[in-house]
mmCIF file of C-alpha atoms (C1' of nucleotides) in Angstrom:
data_model
loop_
_atom_site.group_PDB
_atom_site.id
_atom_site.type_symbol
_atom_site.label_atom_id
_atom_site.label_comp_id
_atom_site.label_asym_id
_atom_site.label_seq_id
_atom_site.Cartn_x
_atom_site.Cartn_y
_atom_site.Cartn_z
ATOM 1 C CA MET A 3 -40.135 -6.454 -5.451
ATOM 2 C CA ASN A 4 -39.293 -9.464 -3.063
ATOM 3 C CA TYR A 5 -40.157 -8.025 0.171
ATOM 4 C CA LYS A 6 -39.261 -11.114 1.933
ATOM 5 C CA LEU A 7 -35.352 -10.659 0.625
ATOM 6 C CA PHE A 8 -35.651 -6.936 0.958
ATOM 7 C CA ASN A 9 -36.658 -7.200 4.658
ATOM 8 C CA GLU A 10 -33.746 -9.632 5.228
ATOM 9 C CA SER A 11 -31.346 -7.532 3.453
ATOM 10 C CA LEU A 12 -32.517 -4.209 5.068
ATOM 11 C CA LEU A 13 -32.292 -5.909 8.974
ATOM 12 C CA ASP A 14 -29.227 -7.608 8.183
ATOM 13 C CA TRP A 15 -27.422 -4.308 7.078
ATOM 14 C CA TYR A 16 -29.253 -2.688 10.157
ATOM 15 C CA TYR A 17 -28.021 -4.979 12.862
ATOM 16 C CA GLU A 18 -24.372 -4.381 11.610
ATOM 17 C CA VAL A 19 -24.201 -0.580 11.071
ATOM 18 C CA ARG A 20 -26.591 0.555 13.918
ATOM 19 C CA ARG A 21 -25.559 3.342 15.609
ATOM 20 C CA ASP A 22 -25.486 3.748 19.456
ATOM 21 C CA LEU A 23 -28.229 6.360 20.120
ATOM 22 C CA PRO A 24 -28.965 7.270 23.807
ATOM 23 C CA TRP A 25 -32.663 6.215 23.304
ATOM 24 C CA ARG A 26 -31.694 3.012 22.015
ATOM 25 C CA GLU A 27 -30.114 2.075 25.334
ATOM 26 C CA THR A 28 -33.888 1.839 27.080
ATOM 27 C CA SER A 29 -36.763 -0.167 26.776
ATOM 28 C CA ASP A 30 -38.785 2.362 28.742
ATOM 29 C CA PRO A 31 -41.861 3.226 26.421
ATOM 30 C CA TYR A 32 -41.516 6.918 28.241
ATOM 31 C CA LYS A 33 -38.308 7.564 27.293
ATOM 32 C CA ILE A 34 -38.843 6.188 23.813
ATOM 33 C CA TRP A 35 -41.992 8.190 23.487
ATOM 34 C CA LEU A 36 -39.845 11.477 24.591
ATOM 35 C CA SER A 37 -37.080 10.781 22.156
ATOM 36 C CA GLU A 38 -39.609 10.574 19.239
ATOM 37 C CA VAL A 39 -40.857 13.942 20.249
ATOM 38 C CA MET A 40 -37.837 15.424 20.264
ATOM 39 C CA LEU A 41 -36.711 14.012 16.932
ATOM 40 C CA GLN A 42 -39.696 15.493 15.185
ATOM 41 C CA GLN A 43 -38.177 17.664 12.445
ATOM 42 C CA THR A 44 -35.020 18.038 14.319
ATOM 43 C CA GLN A 45 -31.701 16.430 13.569
ATOM 44 C CA VAL A 46 -30.509 13.594 15.783
ATOM 45 C CA LYS A 47 -27.488 15.598 16.560
ATOM 46 C CA THR A 48 -29.471 18.398 17.947
ATOM 47 C CA VAL A 49 -31.611 16.134 20.270
ATOM 48 C CA ILE A 50 -29.248 14.084 21.812
ATOM 49 C CA PRO A 51 -27.932 16.690 24.564
ATOM 50 C CA TYR A 52 -31.542 17.542 25.117
ATOM 51 C CA TYR A 53 -32.718 13.903 25.462
ATOM 52 C CA ASN A 54 -29.957 13.145 27.927
ATOM 53 C CA LYS A 55 -30.480 16.524 30.054
ATOM 54 C CA PHE A 56 -34.252 15.509 30.106
ATOM 55 C CA ILE A 57 -33.647 12.106 31.252
ATOM 56 C CA LYS A 58 -31.556 13.104 33.833
ATOM 57 C CA LYS A 59 -33.909 15.563 35.371
ATOM 58 C CA TYR A 60 -36.894 13.898 34.745
ATOM 59 C CA PRO A 61 -36.159 9.776 34.609
ATOM 60 C CA THR A 62 -39.782 8.925 35.044
ATOM 61 C CA LEU A 63 -43.007 9.893 33.541
ATOM 62 C CA ASP A 64 -44.497 10.806 36.762
ATOM 63 C CA SER A 65 -41.605 13.269 37.349
ATOM 64 C CA ILE A 66 -41.901 15.226 34.054
ATOM 65 C CA ALA A 67 -45.831 14.797 34.610
ATOM 66 C CA ASN A 68 -45.618 16.691 38.037
ATOM 67 C CA GLU A 69 -43.415 19.502 36.755
ATOM 68 C CA ASN A 70 -44.574 23.110 35.975
ATOM 69 C CA SER A 71 -45.125 23.629 32.372
ATOM 70 C CA GLU A 72 -43.054 27.072 32.333
ATOM 71 C CA SER A 73 -39.938 25.069 33.607
ATOM 72 C CA LEU A 74 -40.349 22.448 31.022
ATOM 73 C CA LEU A 75 -40.479 25.157 28.232
ATOM 74 C CA LYS A 76 -37.215 26.604 29.747
ATOM 75 C CA GLU A 77 -35.845 23.155 29.765
ATOM 76 C CA TRP A 78 -36.703 23.295 25.960
ATOM 77 C CA GLU A 79 -35.630 26.397 24.900
ATOM 78 C CA GLY A 80 -33.511 26.585 21.850
ATOM 79 C CA LEU A 81 -35.124 23.270 20.709
ATOM 80 C CA GLY A 82 -37.830 24.756 18.681
ATOM 81 C CA TYR A 83 -41.259 23.852 17.758
ATOM 82 C CA TYR A 84 -42.542 24.658 21.440
ATOM 83 C CA ASN A 85 -45.984 23.076 21.266
ATOM 84 C CA ARG A 86 -44.125 19.940 21.144
ATOM 85 C CA ILE A 87 -43.285 20.246 24.805
ATOM 86 C CA ARG A 88 -46.558 21.417 25.823
ATOM 87 C CA ASN A 89 -48.618 18.831 24.176
ATOM 88 C CA PHE A 90 -46.019 16.042 25.611
ATOM 89 C CA HIS A 91 -46.899 17.414 28.688
ATOM 90 C CA GLU A 92 -50.427 17.394 28.624
ATOM 91 C CA ALA A 93 -50.417 13.995 27.390
ATOM 92 C CA VAL A 94 -48.037 12.466 29.954
ATOM 93 C CA LYS A 95 -50.289 13.811 32.581
ATOM 94 C CA GLU A 96 -53.359 12.313 30.947
ATOM 95 C CA VAL A 97 -51.302 8.933 31.508
ATOM 96 C CA GLN A 98 -50.588 9.741 35.194
ATOM 97 C CA SER A 99 -54.199 10.271 35.939
ATOM 98 C CA THR A 100 -55.942 8.098 33.237
ATOM 99 C CA TYR A 101 -53.578 5.259 32.763
ATOM 100 C CA GLN A 102 -51.753 4.737 35.962
ATOM 101 C CA SER A 103 -48.555 6.188 34.788
ATOM 102 C CA GLU A 104 -48.223 3.447 32.184
ATOM 103 C CA VAL A 105 -47.800 4.234 28.558
ATOM 104 C CA PRO A 106 -51.007 2.887 26.869
ATOM 105 C CA ASN A 107 -49.708 -0.489 24.743
ATOM 106 C CA GLN A 108 -52.614 -0.347 22.491
ATOM 107 C CA PRO A 109 -52.412 1.961 19.467
ATOM 108 C CA GLU A 110 -55.685 3.144 19.614
ATOM 109 C CA THR A 111 -55.436 4.371 23.191
ATOM 110 C CA PHE A 112 -52.027 5.935 22.650
ATOM 111 C CA PHE A 113 -53.061 7.549 19.412
ATOM 112 C CA THR A 114 -55.709 9.613 21.276
ATOM 113 C CA LEU A 115 -53.202 11.383 23.002
ATOM 114 C CA LYS A 116 -51.903 14.936 22.449
ATOM 115 C CA GLY A 117 -49.188 15.306 20.037
ATOM 116 C CA VAL A 118 -49.429 11.727 18.852
ATOM 117 C CA GLY A 119 -49.812 11.707 15.362
ATOM 118 C CA PRO A 120 -49.153 8.802 12.699
ATOM 119 C CA TYR A 121 -45.416 8.942 12.840
ATOM 120 C CA ILE A 122 -44.844 9.193 16.695
ATOM 121 C CA GLY A 123 -47.545 6.568 17.040
ATOM 122 C CA GLY A 124 -46.263 4.175 15.006
ATOM 123 C CA ALA A 125 -42.684 4.571 16.288
ATOM 124 C CA VAL A 126 -43.432 4.414 19.912
ATOM 125 C CA GLN A 127 -46.094 1.274 19.435
ATOM 126 C CA SER A 128 -43.456 -0.456 17.323
ATOM 127 C CA ILE A 129 -40.162 0.112 18.876
ATOM 128 C CA ALA A 130 -41.476 -0.089 22.674
ATOM 129 C CA PHE A 131 -44.245 -2.923 21.961
ATOM 130 C CA ASN A 132 -43.643 -4.190 18.972
ATOM 131 C CA HIS A 133 -46.988 -3.316 17.403
ATOM 132 C CA LYS A 134 -46.920 -3.970 13.476
ATOM 133 C CA ILE A 135 -47.538 -0.022 12.440
ATOM 134 C CA ALA A 136 -45.243 1.713 10.096
ATOM 135 C CA ALA A 137 -43.609 4.729 11.206
ATOM 136 C CA VAL A 138 -43.084 6.966 8.296
ATOM 137 C CA ASP A 139 -41.149 9.881 8.271
ATOM 138 C CA GLY A 140 -39.049 11.971 5.736
ATOM 139 C CA ASN A 141 -36.387 9.196 5.813
ATOM 140 C CA VAL A 142 -39.103 6.419 4.862
ATOM 141 C CA LEU A 143 -40.714 8.639 2.210
ATOM 142 C CA ARG A 144 -37.279 9.204 0.506
ATOM 143 C CA VAL A 145 -36.332 5.610 0.553
ATOM 144 C CA MET A 146 -39.793 4.262 -0.708
ATOM 145 C CA THR A 147 -40.549 6.784 -3.447
ATOM 146 C CA ARG A 148 -37.045 5.941 -4.641
ATOM 147 C CA LEU A 149 -37.645 1.978 -4.415
ATOM 148 C CA THR A 150 -40.846 2.243 -6.417
ATOM 149 C CA GLU A 151 -40.088 5.314 -8.531
ATOM 150 C CA ASP A 152 -43.186 6.712 -6.874
ATOM 151 C CA SER A 153 -43.816 10.474 -8.488
ATOM 152 C CA ARG A 154 -46.639 11.577 -5.660
ATOM 153 C CA ASP A 155 -46.384 14.350 -3.859
ATOM 154 C CA ILE A 156 -44.558 13.723 -0.551
ATOM 155 C CA SER A 157 -46.075 16.655 0.980
ATOM 156 C CA LYS A 158 -49.817 15.490 0.640
ATOM 157 C CA GLN A 159 -51.120 13.798 3.471
ATOM 158 C CA LYS A 160 -52.708 11.158 1.213
ATOM 159 C CA THR A 161 -49.677 10.140 -0.129
ATOM 160 C CA ILE A 162 -48.066 9.508 3.327
ATOM 161 C CA SER A 163 -51.038 7.633 4.504
ATOM 162 C CA SER A 164 -50.897 5.377 1.079
ATOM 163 C CA ILE A 165 -47.386 4.626 1.679
ATOM 164 C CA LYS A 166 -47.653 3.576 5.109
ATOM 165 C CA ALA A 167 -50.383 1.328 4.087
ATOM 166 C CA HIS A 168 -48.473 -0.078 1.481
ATOM 167 C CA ILE A 169 -45.413 -0.682 3.905
ATOM 168 C CA GLU A 170 -47.954 -2.643 6.461
ATOM 169 C CA THR A 171 -48.676 -4.984 3.833
ATOM 170 C CA PHE A 172 -44.939 -6.634 3.607
ATOM 171 C CA MET A 173 -43.271 -5.241 6.937
ATOM 172 C CA PRO A 174 -41.734 -8.337 9.280
ATOM 173 C CA ASP A 175 -43.148 -9.136 12.631
ATOM 174 C CA ASP A 176 -39.518 -7.222 14.172
ATOM 175 C CA ALA A 177 -41.475 -4.055 13.474
ATOM 176 C CA GLY A 178 -39.510 -1.961 15.843
ATOM 177 C CA ASN A 179 -36.286 -2.765 14.075
ATOM 178 C CA PHE A 180 -37.692 -2.543 10.753
ATOM 179 C CA ASN A 181 -39.074 0.954 11.380
ATOM 180 C CA GLN A 182 -35.851 1.978 12.588
ATOM 181 C CA ALA A 183 -33.750 0.681 10.076
ATOM 182 C CA MET A 184 -35.665 1.942 6.892
ATOM 183 C CA MET A 185 -35.206 5.433 8.725
ATOM 184 C CA GLU A 186 -31.355 4.838 9.098
ATOM 185 C CA LEU A 187 -31.314 3.603 5.619
ATOM 186 C CA GLY A 188 -32.735 7.027 4.556
ATOM 187 C CA ALA A 189 -30.450 9.072 6.927
ATOM 188 C CA THR A 190 -27.204 7.357 6.383
ATOM 189 C CA VAL A 191 -27.543 5.803 2.910
ATOM 190 C CA CYS A 192 -30.234 6.792 0.985
ATOM 191 C CA THR A 193 -29.770 10.498 1.947
ATOM 192 C CA PRO A 194 -31.273 13.509 0.176
ATOM 193 C CA ARG A 195 -28.527 14.919 -1.759
ATOM 194 C CA ALA A 196 -25.472 12.387 -3.314
ATOM 195 C CA PRO A 197 -27.160 9.166 -2.345
ATOM 196 C CA LYS A 198 -24.634 6.282 -1.651
ATOM 197 C CA CYS A 199 -26.343 3.721 -4.121
ATOM 198 C CA ILE A 200 -23.151 1.780 -4.583
ATOM 199 C CA THR A 201 -22.938 0.513 -1.142
ATOM 200 C CA CYS A 202 -27.151 0.172 -0.486
ATOM 201 C CA PRO A 203 -27.823 -3.121 1.147
ATOM 202 C CA VAL A 204 -31.090 -3.121 -1.072
ATOM 203 C CA GLN A 205 -29.856 -1.633 -4.278
ATOM 204 C CA ALA A 206 -31.046 -4.872 -6.093
ATOM 205 C CA HIS A 207 -34.855 -3.814 -5.007
ATOM 206 C CA CYS A 208 -34.740 -0.359 -6.007
ATOM 207 C CA GLU A 209 -36.452 0.737 -9.459
ATOM 208 C CA SER A 210 -35.083 3.971 -9.444
ATOM 209 C CA PHE A 211 -31.399 3.007 -9.200
ATOM 210 C CA LYS A 212 -32.252 0.378 -11.838
ATOM 211 C CA ASN A 213 -33.698 3.010 -14.097
ATOM 212 C CA ASN A 214 -31.122 5.806 -12.810
ATOM 213 C CA THR A 215 -33.889 8.015 -12.179
ATOM 214 C CA VAL A 216 -32.969 8.444 -8.262
ATOM 215 C CA ASN A 217 -32.748 12.142 -8.768
ATOM 216 C CA LEU A 218 -36.466 12.313 -9.517
ATOM 217 C CA TYR A 219 -37.368 11.412 -6.007
ATOM 218 C CA PRO A 220 -39.145 12.162 -3.589
ATOM 219 C CA PHE A 221 -40.925 14.934 -5.342
ATOM 220 C CA LYS A 222 -42.355 17.691 -3.612
ATOM 221 C CA LYS A 223 -43.785 20.809 -4.411
ATOM 222 C CA LYS A 224 -41.658 23.873 -3.626
ATOM 223 C CA ALA A 225 -42.000 25.734 -0.412
ATOM 224 C CA LYS A 226 -43.619 29.177 -0.431
ATOM 225 C CA ALA A 227 -41.400 32.069 0.161
ATOM 226 C CA LYS A 228 -41.078 33.461 3.498
ATOM 227 C CA LYS A 229 -42.856 36.426 4.531
ATOM 228 C CA GLU A 230 -40.145 39.044 5.604
ATOM 229 C CA LEU A 231 -41.360 41.544 8.659
ATOM 230 C CA TYR A 232 -39.529 44.637 10.037
ATOM 231 C CA PHE A 233 -39.662 45.370 13.524
ATOM 232 C CA ASN A 234 -38.236 47.795 16.182
ATOM 233 C CA VAL A 235 -37.524 45.621 19.605
ATOM 234 C CA TYR A 236 -37.203 47.840 22.741
ATOM 235 C CA LEU A 237 -34.865 46.809 25.613
ATOM 236 C CA ILE A 238 -36.682 49.051 28.087
ATOM 237 C CA LEU A 239 -34.909 49.562 31.204
ATOM 238 C CA ASN A 240 -36.155 51.355 34.505
ATOM 239 C CA ASP A 241 -34.063 52.893 37.275
ATOM 240 C CA GLN A 242 -34.491 49.611 39.439
ATOM 241 C CA ASN A 243 -32.387 47.459 37.102
ATOM 242 C CA GLU A 244 -35.308 45.966 35.422
ATOM 243 C CA ILE A 245 -36.472 45.216 32.343
ATOM 244 C CA TYR A 246 -39.837 44.907 30.155
ATOM 245 C CA LEU A 247 -40.975 41.905 29.295
ATOM 246 C CA TYR A 248 -44.116 40.141 28.467
ATOM 247 C CA LYS A 249 -45.242 36.629 27.783
ATOM 248 C CA GLU A 250 -46.564 35.669 24.379
ATOM 249 C CA THR A 251 -50.176 34.072 24.523
ATOM 250 C CA LYS A 252 -50.789 32.872 21.401
ATOM 251 C CA ASP A 253 -49.448 31.514 17.871
ATOM 252 C CA LEU A 254 -45.661 32.094 17.109
ATOM 253 C CA LEU A 255 -43.831 31.199 20.214
ATOM 254 C CA GLN A 256 -46.558 30.607 22.444
ATOM 255 C CA GLY A 257 -45.538 30.722 26.282
ATOM 256 C CA MET A 258 -42.233 32.490 25.571
ATOM 257 C CA TYR A 259 -41.133 35.694 27.076
ATOM 258 C CA LYS A 260 -40.319 38.904 24.456
ATOM 259 C CA PHE A 261 -39.120 42.238 24.615
ATOM 260 C CA PRO A 262 -41.892 44.729 23.169
ATOM 261 C CA LYS A 263 -41.988 44.453 19.198
ATOM 262 C CA PHE A 264 -43.582 47.039 17.026
ATOM 263 C CA ASP A 265 -43.746 47.854 13.487
ATOM 264 C CA VAL A 266 -40.819 50.074 12.446
ATOM 265 C CA ASP A 267 -43.218 52.999 11.734
ATOM 266 C CA THR A 268 -44.480 52.839 15.245
ATOM 267 C CA ASN A 269 -43.652 56.219 17.053
ATOM 268 C CA VAL A 270 -42.650 56.122 20.519
ATOM 269 C CA GLU A 271 -46.041 58.208 21.465
ATOM 270 C CA THR A 272 -48.074 55.270 20.549
ATOM 271 C CA ILE A 273 -45.593 52.647 22.558
ATOM 272 C CA GLU A 274 -46.013 54.626 25.462
ATOM 273 C CA ASP A 275 -49.711 54.636 24.889
ATOM 274 C CA LYS A 276 -49.971 50.687 24.455
ATOM 275 C CA LEU A 277 -47.413 49.997 27.477
ATOM 276 C CA HIS A 278 -48.554 52.618 29.493
ATOM 277 C CA ILE A 279 -45.089 54.016 30.568
ATOM 278 C CA GLU A 280 -43.194 56.988 29.841
ATOM 279 C CA LEU A 281 -40.123 56.540 27.843
ATOM 280 C CA SER A 282 -37.169 58.427 26.871
ATOM 281 C CA GLN A 283 -35.607 58.811 23.389
ATOM 282 C CA PRO A 284 -34.421 55.617 22.217
ATOM 283 C CA GLN A 285 -30.770 54.714 21.464
ATOM 284 C CA PHE A 286 -30.193 52.688 18.493
ATOM 285 C CA LEU A 287 -27.958 49.423 19.266
ATOM 286 C CA GLY A 288 -27.870 47.477 16.216
ATOM 287 C CA GLU A 289 -29.818 45.124 13.968
ATOM 288 C CA GLU A 290 -30.527 41.212 14.076
ATOM 289 C CA LYS A 291 -32.098 38.788 11.278
ATOM 290 C CA HIS A 292 -34.182 35.568 12.701
ATOM 291 C CA ILE A 293 -35.398 33.093 10.025
ATOM 292 C CA PHE A 294 -38.424 30.860 11.029
ATOM 293 C CA THR A 295 -39.489 27.992 8.804
ATOM 294 C CA HIS A 296 -42.233 30.543 7.068
ATOM 295 C CA LYS A 297 -41.185 34.067 7.856
ATOM 296 C CA VAL A 298 -37.966 36.100 8.529
ATOM 297 C CA TRP A 299 -37.810 38.826 11.139
ATOM 298 C CA TYR A 300 -35.595 41.983 10.572
ATOM 299 C CA MET A 301 -35.077 43.580 13.947
ATOM 300 C CA ASN A 302 -33.704 47.050 14.964
ATOM 301 C CA ILE A 303 -33.023 47.062 18.163
ATOM 302 C CA TYR A 304 -33.317 49.829 20.760
ATOM 303 C CA VAL A 305 -32.523 50.748 24.491
ATOM 304 C CA VAL A 306 -34.619 52.937 25.896
ATOM 305 C CA HIS A 307 -35.253 54.214 29.766
ATOM 306 C CA THR A 308 -37.709 54.973 32.001
ATOM 307 C CA THR A 309 -38.948 55.939 35.282
ATOM 308 C CA SER A 310 -42.128 53.644 35.478
ATOM 309 C CA THR A 311 -42.634 50.246 36.657
ATOM 310 C CA ASN A 312 -45.405 47.738 36.428
ATOM 311 C CA ASP A 313 -45.909 43.825 36.470
ATOM 312 C CA HIS A 314 -44.226 43.711 33.164
ATOM 313 C CA PHE A 315 -40.668 44.576 34.879
ATOM 314 C CA VAL A 316 -38.621 41.762 35.685
ATOM 315 C CA PRO A 317 -35.138 42.111 37.302
ATOM 316 C CA LEU A 318 -32.267 41.590 35.297
ATOM 317 C CA ASN A 319 -30.738 38.956 36.920
ATOM 318 C CA GLU A 320 -33.983 36.953 36.638
ATOM 319 C CA VAL A 321 -34.435 37.294 32.867
ATOM 320 C CA ARG A 322 -32.085 33.911 32.224
ATOM 321 C CA GLU A 323 -34.731 32.074 34.165
ATOM 322 C CA LEU A 324 -37.557 32.497 32.060
ATOM 323 C CA PRO A 325 -38.276 30.896 28.399
ATOM 324 C CA MET A 326 -37.120 32.929 25.567
ATOM 325 C CA SER A 327 -36.747 32.216 21.840
ATOM 326 C CA VAL A 328 -33.485 32.173 20.061
ATOM 327 C CA ALA A 329 -34.696 35.475 18.347
ATOM 328 C CA MET A 330 -35.090 37.208 21.597
ATOM 329 C CA GLN A 331 -31.549 36.016 22.984
ATOM 330 C CA LYS A 332 -30.354 37.671 20.069
ATOM 331 C CA VAL A 333 -31.823 41.055 21.158
ATOM 332 C CA TYR A 334 -30.765 40.395 24.922
ATOM 333 C CA LYS A 335 -27.262 40.186 24.124
ATOM 334 C CA TYR A 336 -27.245 43.792 23.149
ATOM 335 C CA ILE A 337 -27.843 44.425 27.107
ATOM 336 C CA ASP A 338 -24.418 44.073 27.624
ATOM 337 C CA GLU A 339 -23.881 47.177 25.388
ATOM 338 C CA THR A 340 -25.982 49.255 27.785
ATOM 339 C CA ILE A 341 -24.159 48.581 31.186
ATOM 340 C "C1'" DA B 18 -56.428 19.982 2.560
ATOM 341 C "C1'" DA B 19 -53.192 23.687 3.198
ATOM 342 C "C1'" DT B 20 -50.995 26.160 6.492
ATOM 343 C "C1'" DG B 21 -48.482 27.578 10.658
ATOM 344 C "C1'" DC B 22 -45.114 26.089 13.699
ATOM 345 C "C1'" DG B 23 -38.180 27.029 15.243
ATOM 346 C "C1'" DT B 24 -33.989 26.045 14.890
ATOM 347 C "C1'" DG B 25 -29.365 24.224 13.150
ATOM 348 C "C1'" DG B 26 -26.801 21.617 9.912
ATOM 349 C "C1'" DG B 27 -25.429 21.170 5.254
ATOM 350 C "C1'" DT B 28 -24.239 22.299 0.411
ATOM 351 C "C1'" DT C 15 -25.788 32.957 -0.652
ATOM 352 C "C1'" DA C 16 -30.039 31.158 -0.378
ATOM 353 C "C1'" DC C 17 -31.777 27.076 -0.499
ATOM 354 C "C1'" DC C 18 -33.224 22.316 1.634
ATOM 355 C "C1'" DC C 19 -33.852 19.590 5.092
ATOM 356 C "C1'" DA C 20 -34.516 17.292 9.329
ATOM 357 C "C1'" DA C 21 -37.308 10.392 13.372
ATOM 358 C "C1'" DG C 22 -44.150 15.839 12.075
ATOM 359 C "C1'" DC C 23 -48.625 17.498 14.250
ATOM 360 C "C1'" DA C 24 -52.670 20.343 15.049
ATOM 361 C "C1'" DT C 25 -56.070 22.873 13.365
#
DNA sequence: AATGCGTGGGT
DNA sequence: TACCCAAGCAT
């Protein structure tokens, strides 16, 4: 492969078709960094409204560093992978306290920050500061394995780091635009299904196109089946118009508020013991299914009344101020049927 | 190194 | 429908 010609063709194409995305209007490293965190495993279309909302509310690194973490989680609500905002918050606070609120223009330093891995590190350092580091995401893996007929498993970290090292042997000085061009090519031309090889600007350099093997790449081992879990979820109302909520403190949906949730075979007495309240007979409201990356929740939703109260009870008109997962929002919408 | 972590889009 | 996939990272 003639890398010089490849780079020229790719960049010429990119300058011509480049989409206007909100984070491409800025050279502020903080904003570029935020966009990359949001874009992790999340489609551009989904990110745009969240990015605009965050930039409006938190226009500077200091403004977000000074915000409290639960408010940030609330702003992030619905975007998923909630550890991203927790880690980003920790990272910007470190930049504020240790680096005088300046995003480090030095890869070794930047890579030490929470939530900054090989991709985000490479993307921010190349786009914001033009450091020559490859940003290898799913798009780039697809483009590269097809270009070179690479059959290795792209879900293995070893494969990714090897491809990253390969790219860094030929990527041009215009590192930020090169990285974005590779991703843009993967997103719009070298797509997972029905790639547009006929109009591909680097078709002449593509081994799998030449050998008609494009559909063999990239290779990835099949995902494990999702684990199916069955729960009863309770909307517990007291006579002061309050509802029982608790904050998840670990693992899945950490930091988000949830309604009490028990295995389907748990009886009311057990729930009363665990929650330290007395309950009336639960009334069945309906069922909801929620799909995560690696599990599926089947939820039976009940409403139940109590005369008790404790610290877990929140006034109904304040529930919407707390961060809640989409799964729990599906449950909460049944509240209308109880009033 | 393999697994856990959200949600929505697209076929 | 039931998948796969999306500008991946932490552990």
